[in-house]
Structures are given as C-alpha cells and as structure tokens.
Short mmCIF file of C-alpha atoms and ligand atoms in Angstrom, two decimals:
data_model
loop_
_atom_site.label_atom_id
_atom_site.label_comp_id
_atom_site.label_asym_id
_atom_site.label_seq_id
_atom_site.Cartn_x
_atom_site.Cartn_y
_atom_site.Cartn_z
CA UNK A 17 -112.25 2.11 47.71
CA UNK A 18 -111.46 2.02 44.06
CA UNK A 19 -113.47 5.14 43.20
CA UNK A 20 -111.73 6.67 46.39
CA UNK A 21 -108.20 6.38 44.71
CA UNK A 22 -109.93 7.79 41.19
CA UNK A 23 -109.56 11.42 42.60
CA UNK A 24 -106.06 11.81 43.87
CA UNK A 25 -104.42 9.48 41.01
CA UNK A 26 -106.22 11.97 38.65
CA UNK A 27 -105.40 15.06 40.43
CA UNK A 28 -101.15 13.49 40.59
CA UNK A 29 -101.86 12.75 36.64
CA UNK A 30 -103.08 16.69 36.19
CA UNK A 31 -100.00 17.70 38.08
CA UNK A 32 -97.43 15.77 36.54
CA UNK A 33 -99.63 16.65 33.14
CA UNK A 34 -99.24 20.49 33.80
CA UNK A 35 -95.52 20.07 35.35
CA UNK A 36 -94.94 18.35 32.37
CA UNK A 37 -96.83 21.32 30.35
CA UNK A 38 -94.69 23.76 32.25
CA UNK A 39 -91.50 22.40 31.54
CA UNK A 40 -92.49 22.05 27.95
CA UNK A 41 -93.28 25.44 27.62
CA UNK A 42 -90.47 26.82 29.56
CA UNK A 43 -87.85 24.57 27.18
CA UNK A 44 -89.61 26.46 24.11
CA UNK A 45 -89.66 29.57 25.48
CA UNK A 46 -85.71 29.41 26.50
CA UNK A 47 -85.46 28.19 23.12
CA UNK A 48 -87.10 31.20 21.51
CA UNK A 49 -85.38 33.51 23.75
CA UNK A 50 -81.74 31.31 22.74
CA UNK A 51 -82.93 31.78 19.08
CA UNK A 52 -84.04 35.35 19.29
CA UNK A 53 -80.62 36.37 21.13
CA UNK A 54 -78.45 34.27 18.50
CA UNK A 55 -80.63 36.05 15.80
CA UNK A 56 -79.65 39.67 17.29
CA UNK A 57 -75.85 38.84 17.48
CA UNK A 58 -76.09 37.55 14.53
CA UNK A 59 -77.34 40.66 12.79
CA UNK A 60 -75.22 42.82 15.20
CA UNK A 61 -71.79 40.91 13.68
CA UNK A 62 -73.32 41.19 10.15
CA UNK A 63 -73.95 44.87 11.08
CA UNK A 64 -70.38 45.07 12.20
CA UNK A 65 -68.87 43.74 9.25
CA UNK A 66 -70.92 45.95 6.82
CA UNK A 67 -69.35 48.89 8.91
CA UNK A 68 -65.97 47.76 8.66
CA UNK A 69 -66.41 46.85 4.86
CA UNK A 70 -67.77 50.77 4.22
CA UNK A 71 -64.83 51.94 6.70
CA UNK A 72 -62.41 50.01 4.63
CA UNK A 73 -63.82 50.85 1.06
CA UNK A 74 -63.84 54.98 2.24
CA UNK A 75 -60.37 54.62 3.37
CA UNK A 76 -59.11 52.78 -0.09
CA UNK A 77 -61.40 55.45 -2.12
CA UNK A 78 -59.41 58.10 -0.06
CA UNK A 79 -55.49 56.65 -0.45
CA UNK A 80 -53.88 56.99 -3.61
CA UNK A 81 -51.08 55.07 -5.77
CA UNK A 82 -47.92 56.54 -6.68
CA UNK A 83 -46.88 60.27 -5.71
CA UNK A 84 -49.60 62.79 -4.20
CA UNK A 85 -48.48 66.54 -4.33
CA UNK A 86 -48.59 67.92 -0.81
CA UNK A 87 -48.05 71.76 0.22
CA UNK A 88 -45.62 72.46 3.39
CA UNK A 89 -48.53 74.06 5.40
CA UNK A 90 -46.48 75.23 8.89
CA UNK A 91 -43.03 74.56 9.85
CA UNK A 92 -42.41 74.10 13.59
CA UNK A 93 -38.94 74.14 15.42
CA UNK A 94 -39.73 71.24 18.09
CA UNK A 95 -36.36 70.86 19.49
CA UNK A 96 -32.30 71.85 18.52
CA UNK A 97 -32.07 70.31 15.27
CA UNK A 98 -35.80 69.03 15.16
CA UNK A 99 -38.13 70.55 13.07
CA UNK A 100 -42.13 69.31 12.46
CA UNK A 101 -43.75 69.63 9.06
CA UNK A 102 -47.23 70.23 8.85
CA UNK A 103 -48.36 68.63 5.06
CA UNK A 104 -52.10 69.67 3.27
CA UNK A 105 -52.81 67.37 -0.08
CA UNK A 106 -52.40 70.11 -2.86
CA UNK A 107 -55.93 68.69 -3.99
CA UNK A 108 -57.20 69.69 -0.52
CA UNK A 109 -59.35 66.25 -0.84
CA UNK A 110 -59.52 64.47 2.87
CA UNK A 111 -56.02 62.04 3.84
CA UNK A 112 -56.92 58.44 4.35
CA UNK A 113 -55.85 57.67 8.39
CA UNK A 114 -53.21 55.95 8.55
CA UNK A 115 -52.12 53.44 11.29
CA UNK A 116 -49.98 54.54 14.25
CA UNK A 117 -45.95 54.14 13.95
CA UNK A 118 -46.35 54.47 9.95
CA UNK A 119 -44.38 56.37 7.67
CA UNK A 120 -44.44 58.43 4.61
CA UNK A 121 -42.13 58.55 2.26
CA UNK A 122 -41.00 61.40 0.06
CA UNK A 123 -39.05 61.81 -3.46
CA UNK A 124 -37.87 64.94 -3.69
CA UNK A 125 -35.96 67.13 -6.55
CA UNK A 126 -32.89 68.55 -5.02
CA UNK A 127 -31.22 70.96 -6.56
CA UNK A 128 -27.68 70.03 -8.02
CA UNK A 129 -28.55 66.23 -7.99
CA UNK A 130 -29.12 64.59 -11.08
CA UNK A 131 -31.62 61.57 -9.87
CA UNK A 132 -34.87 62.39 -7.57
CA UNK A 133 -34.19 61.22 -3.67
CA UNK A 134 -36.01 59.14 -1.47
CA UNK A 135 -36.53 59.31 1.98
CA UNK A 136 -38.87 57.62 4.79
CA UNK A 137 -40.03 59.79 7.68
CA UNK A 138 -42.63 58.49 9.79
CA UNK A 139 -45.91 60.19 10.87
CA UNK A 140 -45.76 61.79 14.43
CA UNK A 141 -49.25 62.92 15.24
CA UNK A 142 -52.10 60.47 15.14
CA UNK A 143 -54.32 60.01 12.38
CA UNK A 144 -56.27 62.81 10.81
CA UNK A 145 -58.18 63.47 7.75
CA UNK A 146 -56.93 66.68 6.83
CA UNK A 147 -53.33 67.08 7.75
CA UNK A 148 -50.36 64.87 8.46
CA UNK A 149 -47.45 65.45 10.36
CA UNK A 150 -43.67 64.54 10.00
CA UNK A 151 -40.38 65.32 12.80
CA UNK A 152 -37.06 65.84 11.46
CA UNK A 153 -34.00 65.39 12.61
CA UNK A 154 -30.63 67.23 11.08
CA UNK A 155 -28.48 64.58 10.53
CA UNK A 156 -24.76 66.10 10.57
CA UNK A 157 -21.79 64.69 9.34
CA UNK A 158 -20.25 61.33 11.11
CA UNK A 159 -18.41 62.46 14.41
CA UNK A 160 -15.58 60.39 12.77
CA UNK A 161 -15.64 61.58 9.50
CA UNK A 162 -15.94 65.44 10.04
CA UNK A 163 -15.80 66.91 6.18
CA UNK A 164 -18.10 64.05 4.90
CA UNK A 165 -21.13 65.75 3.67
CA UNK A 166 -24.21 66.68 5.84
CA UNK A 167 -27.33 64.59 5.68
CA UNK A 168 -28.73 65.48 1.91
CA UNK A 169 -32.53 65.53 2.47
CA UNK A 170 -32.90 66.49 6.47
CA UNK A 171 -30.49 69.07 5.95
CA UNK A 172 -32.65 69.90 2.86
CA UNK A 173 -36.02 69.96 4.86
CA UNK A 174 -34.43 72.18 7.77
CA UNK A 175 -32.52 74.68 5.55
CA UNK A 176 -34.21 74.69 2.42
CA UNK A 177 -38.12 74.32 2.69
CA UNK A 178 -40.58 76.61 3.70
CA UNK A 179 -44.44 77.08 4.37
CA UNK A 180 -46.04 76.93 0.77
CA UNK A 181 -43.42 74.67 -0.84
CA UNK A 182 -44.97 71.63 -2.56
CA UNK A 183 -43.65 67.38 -2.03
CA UNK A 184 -43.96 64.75 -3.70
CA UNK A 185 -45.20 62.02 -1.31
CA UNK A 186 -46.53 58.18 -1.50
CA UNK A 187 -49.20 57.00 0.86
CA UNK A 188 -48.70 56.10 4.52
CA UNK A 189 -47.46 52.59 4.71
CA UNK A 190 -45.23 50.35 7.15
CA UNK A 191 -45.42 47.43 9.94
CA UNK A 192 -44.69 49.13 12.64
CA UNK A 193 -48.14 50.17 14.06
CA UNK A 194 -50.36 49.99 17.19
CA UNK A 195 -53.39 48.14 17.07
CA UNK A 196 -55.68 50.61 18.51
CA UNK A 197 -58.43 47.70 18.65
CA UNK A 198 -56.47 45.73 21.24
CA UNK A 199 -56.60 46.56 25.01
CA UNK A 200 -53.29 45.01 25.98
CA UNK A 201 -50.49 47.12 27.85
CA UNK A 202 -47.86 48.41 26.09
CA UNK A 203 -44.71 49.59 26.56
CA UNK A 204 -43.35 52.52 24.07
CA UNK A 205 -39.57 52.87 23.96
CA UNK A 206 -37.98 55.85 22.28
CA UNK A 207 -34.39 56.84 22.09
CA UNK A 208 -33.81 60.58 20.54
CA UNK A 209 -35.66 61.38 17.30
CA UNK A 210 -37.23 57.50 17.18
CA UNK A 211 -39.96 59.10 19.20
CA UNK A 212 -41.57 60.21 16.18
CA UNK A 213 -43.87 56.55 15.63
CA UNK A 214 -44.30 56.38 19.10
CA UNK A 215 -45.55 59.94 19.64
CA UNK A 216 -48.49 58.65 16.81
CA UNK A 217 -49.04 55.74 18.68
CA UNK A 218 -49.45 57.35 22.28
CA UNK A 219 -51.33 59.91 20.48
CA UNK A 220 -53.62 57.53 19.16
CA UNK A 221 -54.29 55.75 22.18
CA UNK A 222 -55.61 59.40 23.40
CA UNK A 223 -57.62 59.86 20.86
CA UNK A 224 -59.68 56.16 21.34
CA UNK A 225 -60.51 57.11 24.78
CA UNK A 226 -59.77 54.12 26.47
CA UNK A 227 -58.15 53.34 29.38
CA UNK A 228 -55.05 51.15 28.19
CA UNK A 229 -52.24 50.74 30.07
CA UNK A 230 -49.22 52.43 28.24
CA UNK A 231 -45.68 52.90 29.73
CA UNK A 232 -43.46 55.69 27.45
CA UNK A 233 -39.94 55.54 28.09
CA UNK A 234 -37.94 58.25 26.38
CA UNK A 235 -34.46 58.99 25.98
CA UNK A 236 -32.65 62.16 25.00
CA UNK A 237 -29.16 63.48 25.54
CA UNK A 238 -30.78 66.45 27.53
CA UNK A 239 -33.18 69.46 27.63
CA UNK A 240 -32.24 70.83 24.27
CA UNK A 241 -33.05 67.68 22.44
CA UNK A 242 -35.81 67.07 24.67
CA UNK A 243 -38.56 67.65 21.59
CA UNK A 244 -42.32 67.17 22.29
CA UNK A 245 -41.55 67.60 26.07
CA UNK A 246 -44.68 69.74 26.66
CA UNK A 247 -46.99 67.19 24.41
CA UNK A 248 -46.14 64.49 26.21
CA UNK A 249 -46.43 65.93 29.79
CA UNK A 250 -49.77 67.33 29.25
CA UNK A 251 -51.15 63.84 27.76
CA UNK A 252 -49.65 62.16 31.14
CA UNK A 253 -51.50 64.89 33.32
CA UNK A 254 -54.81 63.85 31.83
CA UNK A 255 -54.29 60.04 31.55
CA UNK A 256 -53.39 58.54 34.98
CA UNK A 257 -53.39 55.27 32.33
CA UNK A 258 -50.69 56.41 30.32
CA UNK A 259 -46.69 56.82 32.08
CA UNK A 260 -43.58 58.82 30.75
CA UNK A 261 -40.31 58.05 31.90
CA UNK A 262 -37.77 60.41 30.68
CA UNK A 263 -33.65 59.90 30.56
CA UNK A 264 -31.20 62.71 29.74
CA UNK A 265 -27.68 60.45 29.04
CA UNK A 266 -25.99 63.42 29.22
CA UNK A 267 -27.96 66.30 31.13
CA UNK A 268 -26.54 70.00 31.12
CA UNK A 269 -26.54 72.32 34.62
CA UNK A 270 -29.23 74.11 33.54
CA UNK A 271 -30.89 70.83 33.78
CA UNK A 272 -29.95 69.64 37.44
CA UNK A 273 -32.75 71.93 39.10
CA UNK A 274 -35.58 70.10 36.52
CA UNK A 275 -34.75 66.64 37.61
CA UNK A 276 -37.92 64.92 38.54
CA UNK A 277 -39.95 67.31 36.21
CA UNK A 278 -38.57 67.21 32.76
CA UNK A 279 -36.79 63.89 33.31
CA UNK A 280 -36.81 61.66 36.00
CA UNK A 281 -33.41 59.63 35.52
CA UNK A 282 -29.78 60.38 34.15
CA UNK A 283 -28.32 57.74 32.07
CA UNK A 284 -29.56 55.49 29.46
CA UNK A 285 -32.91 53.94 28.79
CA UNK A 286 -31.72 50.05 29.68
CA UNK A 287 -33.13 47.26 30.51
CA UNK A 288 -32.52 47.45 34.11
CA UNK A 289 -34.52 50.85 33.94
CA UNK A 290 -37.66 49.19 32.01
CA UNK A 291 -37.64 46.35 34.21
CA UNK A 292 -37.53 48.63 37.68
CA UNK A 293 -41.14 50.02 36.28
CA UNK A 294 -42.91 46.43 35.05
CA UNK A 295 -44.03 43.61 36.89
CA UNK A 296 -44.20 41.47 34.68
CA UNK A 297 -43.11 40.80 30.97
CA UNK A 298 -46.82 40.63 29.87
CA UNK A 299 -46.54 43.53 27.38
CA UNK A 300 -46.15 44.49 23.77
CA UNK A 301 -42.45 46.59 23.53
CA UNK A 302 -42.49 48.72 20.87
CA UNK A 303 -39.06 50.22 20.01
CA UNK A 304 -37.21 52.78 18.04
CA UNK A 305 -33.86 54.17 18.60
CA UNK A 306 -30.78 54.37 17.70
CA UNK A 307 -29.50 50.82 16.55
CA UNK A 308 -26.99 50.38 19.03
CA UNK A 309 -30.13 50.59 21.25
CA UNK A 310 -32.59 48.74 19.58
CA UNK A 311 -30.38 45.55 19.10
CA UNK A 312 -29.60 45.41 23.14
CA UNK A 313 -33.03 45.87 24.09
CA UNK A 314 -34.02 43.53 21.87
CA UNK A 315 -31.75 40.80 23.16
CA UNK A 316 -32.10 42.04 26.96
CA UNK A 317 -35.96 41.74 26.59
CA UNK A 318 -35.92 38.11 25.02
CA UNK A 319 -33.31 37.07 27.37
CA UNK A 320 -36.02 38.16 29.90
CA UNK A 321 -38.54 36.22 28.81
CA UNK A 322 -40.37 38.41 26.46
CA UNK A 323 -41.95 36.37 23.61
CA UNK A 324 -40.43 37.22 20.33
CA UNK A 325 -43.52 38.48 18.57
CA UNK A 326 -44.54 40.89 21.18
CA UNK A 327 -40.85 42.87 20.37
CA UNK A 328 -41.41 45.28 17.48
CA UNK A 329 -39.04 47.79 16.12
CA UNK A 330 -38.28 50.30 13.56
CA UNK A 331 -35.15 50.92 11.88
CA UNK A 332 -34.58 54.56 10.64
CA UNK A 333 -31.47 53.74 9.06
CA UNK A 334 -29.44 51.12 7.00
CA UNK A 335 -27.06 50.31 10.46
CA UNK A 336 -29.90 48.35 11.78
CA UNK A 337 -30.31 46.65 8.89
CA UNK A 338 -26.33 45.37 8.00
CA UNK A 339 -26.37 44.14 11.88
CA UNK A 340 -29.30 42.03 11.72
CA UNK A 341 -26.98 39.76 9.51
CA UNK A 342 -25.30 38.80 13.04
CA UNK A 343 -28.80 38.39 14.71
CA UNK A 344 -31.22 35.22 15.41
CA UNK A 345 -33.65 36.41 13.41
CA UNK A 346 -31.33 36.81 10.38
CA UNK A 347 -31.27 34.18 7.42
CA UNK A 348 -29.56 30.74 7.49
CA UNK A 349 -27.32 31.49 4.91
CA UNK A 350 -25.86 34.88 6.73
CA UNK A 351 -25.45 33.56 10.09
CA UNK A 352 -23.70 30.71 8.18
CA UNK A 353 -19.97 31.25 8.82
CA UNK A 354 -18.28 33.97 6.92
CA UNK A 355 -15.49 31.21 5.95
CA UNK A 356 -18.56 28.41 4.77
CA UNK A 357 -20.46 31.13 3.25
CA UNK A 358 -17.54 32.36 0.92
CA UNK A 359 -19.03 29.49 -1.64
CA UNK A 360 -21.92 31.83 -2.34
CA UNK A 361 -21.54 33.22 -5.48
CA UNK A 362 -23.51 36.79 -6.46
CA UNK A 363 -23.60 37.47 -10.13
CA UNK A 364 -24.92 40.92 -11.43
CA UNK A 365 -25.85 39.68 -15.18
CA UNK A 366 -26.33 43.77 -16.71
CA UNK A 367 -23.01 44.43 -15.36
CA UNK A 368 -21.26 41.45 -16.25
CA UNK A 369 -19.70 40.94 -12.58
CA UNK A 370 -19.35 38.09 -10.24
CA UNK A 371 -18.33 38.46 -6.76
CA UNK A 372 -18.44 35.61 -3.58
CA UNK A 373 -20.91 36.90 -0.66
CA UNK A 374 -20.27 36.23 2.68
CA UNK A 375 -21.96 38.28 5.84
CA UNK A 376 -19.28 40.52 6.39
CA UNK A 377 -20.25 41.76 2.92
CA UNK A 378 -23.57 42.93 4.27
CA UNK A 379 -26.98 42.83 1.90
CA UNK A 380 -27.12 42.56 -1.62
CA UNK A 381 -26.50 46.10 -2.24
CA UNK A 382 -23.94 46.89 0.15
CA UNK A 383 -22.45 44.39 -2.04
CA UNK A 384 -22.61 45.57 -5.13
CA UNK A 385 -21.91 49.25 -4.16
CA UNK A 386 -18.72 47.76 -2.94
CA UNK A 387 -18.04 46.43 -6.51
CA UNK A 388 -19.52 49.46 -8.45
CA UNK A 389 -22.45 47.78 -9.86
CA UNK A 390 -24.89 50.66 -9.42
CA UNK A 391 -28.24 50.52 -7.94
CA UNK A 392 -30.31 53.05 -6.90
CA UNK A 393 -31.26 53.18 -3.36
CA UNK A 394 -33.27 55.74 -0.97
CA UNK A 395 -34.33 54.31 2.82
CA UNK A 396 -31.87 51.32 2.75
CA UNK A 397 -34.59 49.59 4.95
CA UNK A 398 -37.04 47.92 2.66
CA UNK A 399 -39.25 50.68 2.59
CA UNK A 400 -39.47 52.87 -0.02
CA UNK A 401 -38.75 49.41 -3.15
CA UNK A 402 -36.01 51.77 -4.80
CA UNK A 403 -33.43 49.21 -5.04
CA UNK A 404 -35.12 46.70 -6.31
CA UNK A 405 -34.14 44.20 -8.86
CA UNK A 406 -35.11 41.09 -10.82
CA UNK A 407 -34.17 38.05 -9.35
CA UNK A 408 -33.01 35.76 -12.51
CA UNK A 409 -31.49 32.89 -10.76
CA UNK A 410 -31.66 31.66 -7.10
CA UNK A 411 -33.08 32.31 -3.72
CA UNK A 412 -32.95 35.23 -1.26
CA UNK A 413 -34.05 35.51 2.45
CA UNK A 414 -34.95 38.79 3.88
CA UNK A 415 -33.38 39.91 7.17
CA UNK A 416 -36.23 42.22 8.04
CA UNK A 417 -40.10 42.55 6.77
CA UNK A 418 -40.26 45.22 4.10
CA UNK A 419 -42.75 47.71 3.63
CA UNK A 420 -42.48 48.40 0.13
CA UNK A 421 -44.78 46.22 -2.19
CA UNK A 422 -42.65 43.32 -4.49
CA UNK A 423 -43.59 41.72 -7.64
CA UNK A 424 -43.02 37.90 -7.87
CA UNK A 425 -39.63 37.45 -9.04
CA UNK A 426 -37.87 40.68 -7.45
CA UNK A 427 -35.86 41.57 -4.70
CA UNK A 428 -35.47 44.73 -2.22
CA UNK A 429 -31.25 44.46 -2.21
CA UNK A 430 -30.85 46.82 0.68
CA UNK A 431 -32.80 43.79 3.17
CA UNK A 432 -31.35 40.82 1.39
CA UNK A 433 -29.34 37.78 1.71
CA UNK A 434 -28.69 35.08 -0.40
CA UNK A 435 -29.43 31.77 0.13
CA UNK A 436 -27.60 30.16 -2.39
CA UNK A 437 -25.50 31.30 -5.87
CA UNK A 438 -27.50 33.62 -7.24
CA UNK A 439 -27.88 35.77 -10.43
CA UNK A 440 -29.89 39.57 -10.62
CA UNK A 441 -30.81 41.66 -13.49
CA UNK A 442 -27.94 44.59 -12.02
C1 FAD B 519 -39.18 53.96 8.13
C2 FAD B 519 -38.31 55.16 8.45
C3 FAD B 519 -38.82 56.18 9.21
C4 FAD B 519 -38.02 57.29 9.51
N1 FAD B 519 -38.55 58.29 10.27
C5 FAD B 519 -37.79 59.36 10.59
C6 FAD B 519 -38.32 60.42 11.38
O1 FAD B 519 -39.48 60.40 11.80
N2 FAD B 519 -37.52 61.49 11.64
C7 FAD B 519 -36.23 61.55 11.21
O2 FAD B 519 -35.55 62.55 11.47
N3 FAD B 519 -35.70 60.54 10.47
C8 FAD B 519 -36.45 59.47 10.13
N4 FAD B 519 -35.91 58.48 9.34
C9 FAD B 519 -34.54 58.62 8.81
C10 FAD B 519 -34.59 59.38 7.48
O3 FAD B 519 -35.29 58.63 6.50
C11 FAD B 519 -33.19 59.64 6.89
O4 FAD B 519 -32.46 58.44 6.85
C12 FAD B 519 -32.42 60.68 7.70
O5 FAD B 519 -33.12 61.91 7.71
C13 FAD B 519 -31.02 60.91 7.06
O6 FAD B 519 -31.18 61.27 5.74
P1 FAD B 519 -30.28 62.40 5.09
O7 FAD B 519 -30.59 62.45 3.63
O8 FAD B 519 -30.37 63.67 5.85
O9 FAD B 519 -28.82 61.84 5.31
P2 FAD B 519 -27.91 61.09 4.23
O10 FAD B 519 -27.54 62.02 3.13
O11 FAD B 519 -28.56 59.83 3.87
O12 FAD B 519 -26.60 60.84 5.09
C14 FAD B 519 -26.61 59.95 6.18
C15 FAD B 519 -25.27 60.07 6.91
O13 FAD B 519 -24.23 59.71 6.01
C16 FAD B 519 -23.23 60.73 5.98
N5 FAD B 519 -22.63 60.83 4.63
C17 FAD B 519 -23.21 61.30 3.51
N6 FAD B 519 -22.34 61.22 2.48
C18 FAD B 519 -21.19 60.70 2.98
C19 FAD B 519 -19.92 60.38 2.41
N7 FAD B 519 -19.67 60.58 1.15
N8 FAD B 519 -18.99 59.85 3.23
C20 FAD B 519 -19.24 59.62 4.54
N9 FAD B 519 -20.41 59.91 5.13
C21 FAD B 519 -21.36 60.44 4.36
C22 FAD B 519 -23.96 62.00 6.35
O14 FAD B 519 -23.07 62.95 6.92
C23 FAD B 519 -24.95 61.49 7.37
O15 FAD B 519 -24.34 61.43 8.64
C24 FAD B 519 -36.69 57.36 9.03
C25 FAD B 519 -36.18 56.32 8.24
C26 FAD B 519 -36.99 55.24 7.96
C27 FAD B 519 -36.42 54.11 7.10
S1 FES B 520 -33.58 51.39 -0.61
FE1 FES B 520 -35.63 51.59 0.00
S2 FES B 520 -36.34 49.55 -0.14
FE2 FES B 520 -34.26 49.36 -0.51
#
C-alpha cells in the first residue's frame, strides 16, 4: 500500500520540484531581461545627454561676446513700409541657431549723431547656420505730433542701407521663444509688424516636422501691410496642422473681392475672435502686437481662464513697458498708490539730484529723463543693458524679465521700480 503511494507522491514532488524550477527560472530570466532593458535605457539617456552636451558646446564655440561684424547680404521689400534684411557674418564662419521669437540687437554709427544707437529687432526666419534674417518696420512720426522726427534707426535701415553695407550686431538673445521640443498646441498671435517672432516660431515648427497643433492669428490694417502673406499661405497649404487666421481692421476696396483668401475677417484680432476658433483654453498664447493689444489680450485671456505662465509676450517698444506699472504682474511698490508711493525717494548720487517716485513717474529712467539726469538708453525694454546703472543704495523690482545680462549690484532703469528710497551711481 505504502510502496503504492511511493510513485505518485514522488512524481507530485518532481512536479512541484520542476514548477518550482520553472518559476525560478522564469523570475531570473524576467529579471535579466528587466536588467538588460534598464541597462539599454540607461545607455540610451547617457547617449542622449552626451549629444546634447556636444550640441550645446558647438553652439557656445559658434556664438560670440560683444559685437560681430555682419554684411547686409539682400534687402527685400516685404510689405509698404516693411523691409527684410538678409545678414552674412563678415567672417563668413557658421551663426550659432538661435531659438524661435529671439532677437538681435544692433549698434549702429549714424551719421550726424554723436553716441552709437541701439536697437532690438527680432529674427523672422527660423534658425539657420549661415544667414539670419530681420523685418523692419518704418516707424513715422506720432499721428499726434506730426513734425516730431521720424524713427532714427528704421528710417535709417529703409533709406539708408544697402546690400554690402556692414553692422555691428550682438548675439541672438531673448525670452520670448518656442520650445520646439514640446508637442503642446499653441496659439501665435500677431498684430502688424509683431509678426516678425512669430513668423520664426511657425517657421520653426516647419522645419521639426512634426505634427503640432499651431493656430496663427494675424492682424494687419489691410492688403498693403499684409507682409509675409504668401509665406504664410503656402506653409498652411502643406500643414493641415498648422491654421492662419487673418484680420484686415481696416480693409481697402481692392480688398473686398479677396475676403476669404487673403483674410478671412474684418476687424480686430480680439478675444471673442480667438475664442470662436479654440475649444478649450489648453494652449500656450504667444503674443506680440501693438501694446494697446497685448495688454487686453492679456487680461481677456486670464480672465478666461488661461493660466498665467502659458501667456507670453514681447514688447517692441517702451509703451508696453511704462503700462505694466498699472498691471498685476507689476511690483508692489508701483501698484502701491501714487499718493502712498510719493514717500519713495530716488537719488541720482553723480548728478547730485533727488526727486520722489511715484508710478505715474514711470521706470527709473523715465524718471530721470524727466529731471535731466542723463542716461543712455537704446530698446527701453530690458534688452539691449544700455541703461544700466549701479545700484548704491536700496532695492528695485523689475516690471518685466530682461534679456540683457546684469552684474550683481546693477540695474536696467528702463524696466525698473523701486521698492524703497533708493540711491544710483547717475
Ligand atoms: C525685443 C524687440 C524686438 C523688436 N523687433 C522688431 C522687429 O522685428 N521689427 C520692427 O520693425 N521693430 C522691432 N522692434 C522695435 C525696434 O527696436 C525699434 O523700437 C523701432 O524700429 C523704432 O525705432 P526707431 O529708431 O526707428 O524710432 P525712434 O527714433 O526710437 O522713435 C520712436 C518714435 O518716437 C518718435 N520721436 C522721435 N523723436 C521724437 C521727439 N523728439 N518728439 C516726439 N516724438 C519723437 C518717432 O517719430 C517715432 O514715432 C523691436 C523692439 C524690441 C525691444
Ligand atoms: S535701454 Fe535697453 S535695456 Fe534699458
């Protein structure tokens, strides 16, 4: 009976042995296979990084500190009053890329001017190693103020430069980029000539290949301003991913019979326009414009529920900039009341003056332009650092990021607000 039972109990034992065996083996195995695959991503995200580390050390070997000499290589009327500037590097060495929406900015030597000027224009075409590319606007004299001077330097650019002439131009720099890495949907708002960073950026979304969702909306007073009207409708014909919606505020007769080809609504980019095209307020806005623009869109968009950080804008001028005093974003101290702010005391030490600051006064250097202290200035919009000063005494607050590099102690005037009684080296 006993030896009867030997037989199965040892043939259950071999089983359970082998099952045993089996699952052993198949743990180990998974295990190798878990190792092996954490092994390859491993070496594929050390790969990665090497990459990115060569990428990044080629692109720093290529930029360069300072002023690089660059030759006007072709000169291209885009649109009435907007001309595009083809640049080579003098050196004819390759251009490091640059990131979409940035800007370049120039000093230039203008004859009859005693100091060098400085202007910001941002890149328009995406990046490329052996050319850049910069749109210009004429800016005419204030509709209000009819013999005030032209614009100095656009005027300068349109009237005075031709193919062959040489700039003097720092490297490619500014917060107001695309992130060509991330997929998310994004919606590109330009009003007249602030299509310029956004051209780059929809430019640059061609040239990645992928299929992001972008939504262009871009407003012009009509056909004659209507620059980079065939770029932009010959990247929508090949993209079904990428959208242009065009406004005329103000379209001519000769524009009636193009409706629904060259622009597909009359009137204003607003928010009641952007929202008739989105379904949701899941997107990054990206905007430049004319201030007046910027600021409502800005507020419209929060007010609908965009979150703050996925609202970014460029200021071409110092307007933006004074207003953003009055904004939520702006410091403590300026949206303090003009009458409790009055306490704030500004004192320029070089020129021996002290004035009392309050927001109507505007930045630092609106300020002490208003009391003839001179400092120089170029972008008024933190850009291009030519207005800064030492700091000796006190605390500021910026009302916008700046682009141009600081050193510990200084201050870009034409973004600035004090927080307190303050004292600069001016
Ligand atoms: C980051 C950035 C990017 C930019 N990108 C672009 C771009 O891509 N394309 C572009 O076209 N612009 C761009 N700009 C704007 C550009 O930098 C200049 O501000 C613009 O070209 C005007 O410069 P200007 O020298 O011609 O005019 P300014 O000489 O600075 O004059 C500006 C205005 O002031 C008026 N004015 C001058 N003197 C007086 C006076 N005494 N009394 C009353 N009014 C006066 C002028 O008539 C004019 O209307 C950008 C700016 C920034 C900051
Ligand atoms: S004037 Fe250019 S940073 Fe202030």
């Amino acid at each position: 009976m006993a030896d009867a039972l030997i037989l199965p109990i040892g043939l259950v034992t071999a089983g359970l042995v082998a099952a045993r065996l089996g699952v052993l083996t198949i743990a180990a195995w998974q295990q190798a296979t878990y190792r092996r695959e954490q092994d390859r991503l491993t070496l594929e995200v050390m790969r990665e990084r090497i990459a990115e580390a060569k990428k990044r050390r080629n692109e720093n070997a290529l930029a360069w500190n300072g002023l690089r000499k660059f030759v006007v290589k072709r000169k291209v009327l885009e649109a009435e009053g907007i001309c595009s500037f083809y640049l080579v590097a003098h050196d004819r060495k390759p251009l490091p890329p640059f990131k979409p929406g940035q800007y370049l900015t120039f000093r230039l030597s203008i004859p009859g001017r005693d100091k060098p000027v400085i202007r910001c224009y941002s890149l328009s075409d995406s990046p490329r190693t052996d050319q850049y590319r910069v749109s210009i606007k004429r800016v005419g004299s204030p509709p209000d103020q009819p013999t005030a001077p032209p614009g100095l330097v656009s005027n300068y650019f349109h009237e005075q430069l031709s193919e062959g002439d040489i700039l003097d131009v720092q490297a490619p720099r500014g917060h107001f980029f695309l992130d060509v890495e991330q997929e998310r949907p994004v919606v590109l708002i330009a009003g007249g000539v602030g299509v310029t960073p956004l051209l780059s950026m929809v430019n640059a979304v061609v040239a990645t290949r992928t299929q992001r969702d972008v939504l262009f909306f871009y407003g012009v007073r009509n056909s004659r301003e209507h620059a980079f009207k065939d770029t932009l409708q010959e990247i929508v014909s090949h993209h079904s991913n990428i959208r242009l919606v065009v406004a005329y505020s103000n379209p001519q007769p000769e524009d009636e019979r193009n409706e629904g080809r060259d622009f597909h609504h009359s009137g204003r980019v607003d928010i009641r326009l952007i929202k008739s095209y989105l379904d949701s307020t899941n997107y990054q806005f990206y905007i430049c414009g004319p201030p007046a623009m910027m600021e409502t869109l800005n507020k419209q968009l929060l007010r609908w529920g965009v979150a703050e950080h996925d609202i970014h804008t460029e200021a071409f001028g110092p307007a933006t900039v004074s207003k953003a005093f009055a904004s939520p974003q702006a410091p403590q101290s300026a949206r303090a009341s003009d009458s409790a702010a009055t306490a704030i005391s500004i004192t320029f030490a070089k020129s021996g003056k002290t004035c009392s600051w309050s927001p109507s006064a505007g930045n630092l250097l609106d300020l002490a332009e208003a009391h003839g202290v001179r400092i120089d200035s170029g972008c008024r919009a933190g850009n291009c650092g030519t207005c800064v000063v030492a700091v000796k005494s006190g605390k500021i607050q910026y009302v916008t990021e700046h682009g141009a590099e600081l050193e510990e102690g200084t201050c870009l005037t034409c973004i600035a607000a004090p927080e307190g009684n303050i004292v600069l080296d001016a």
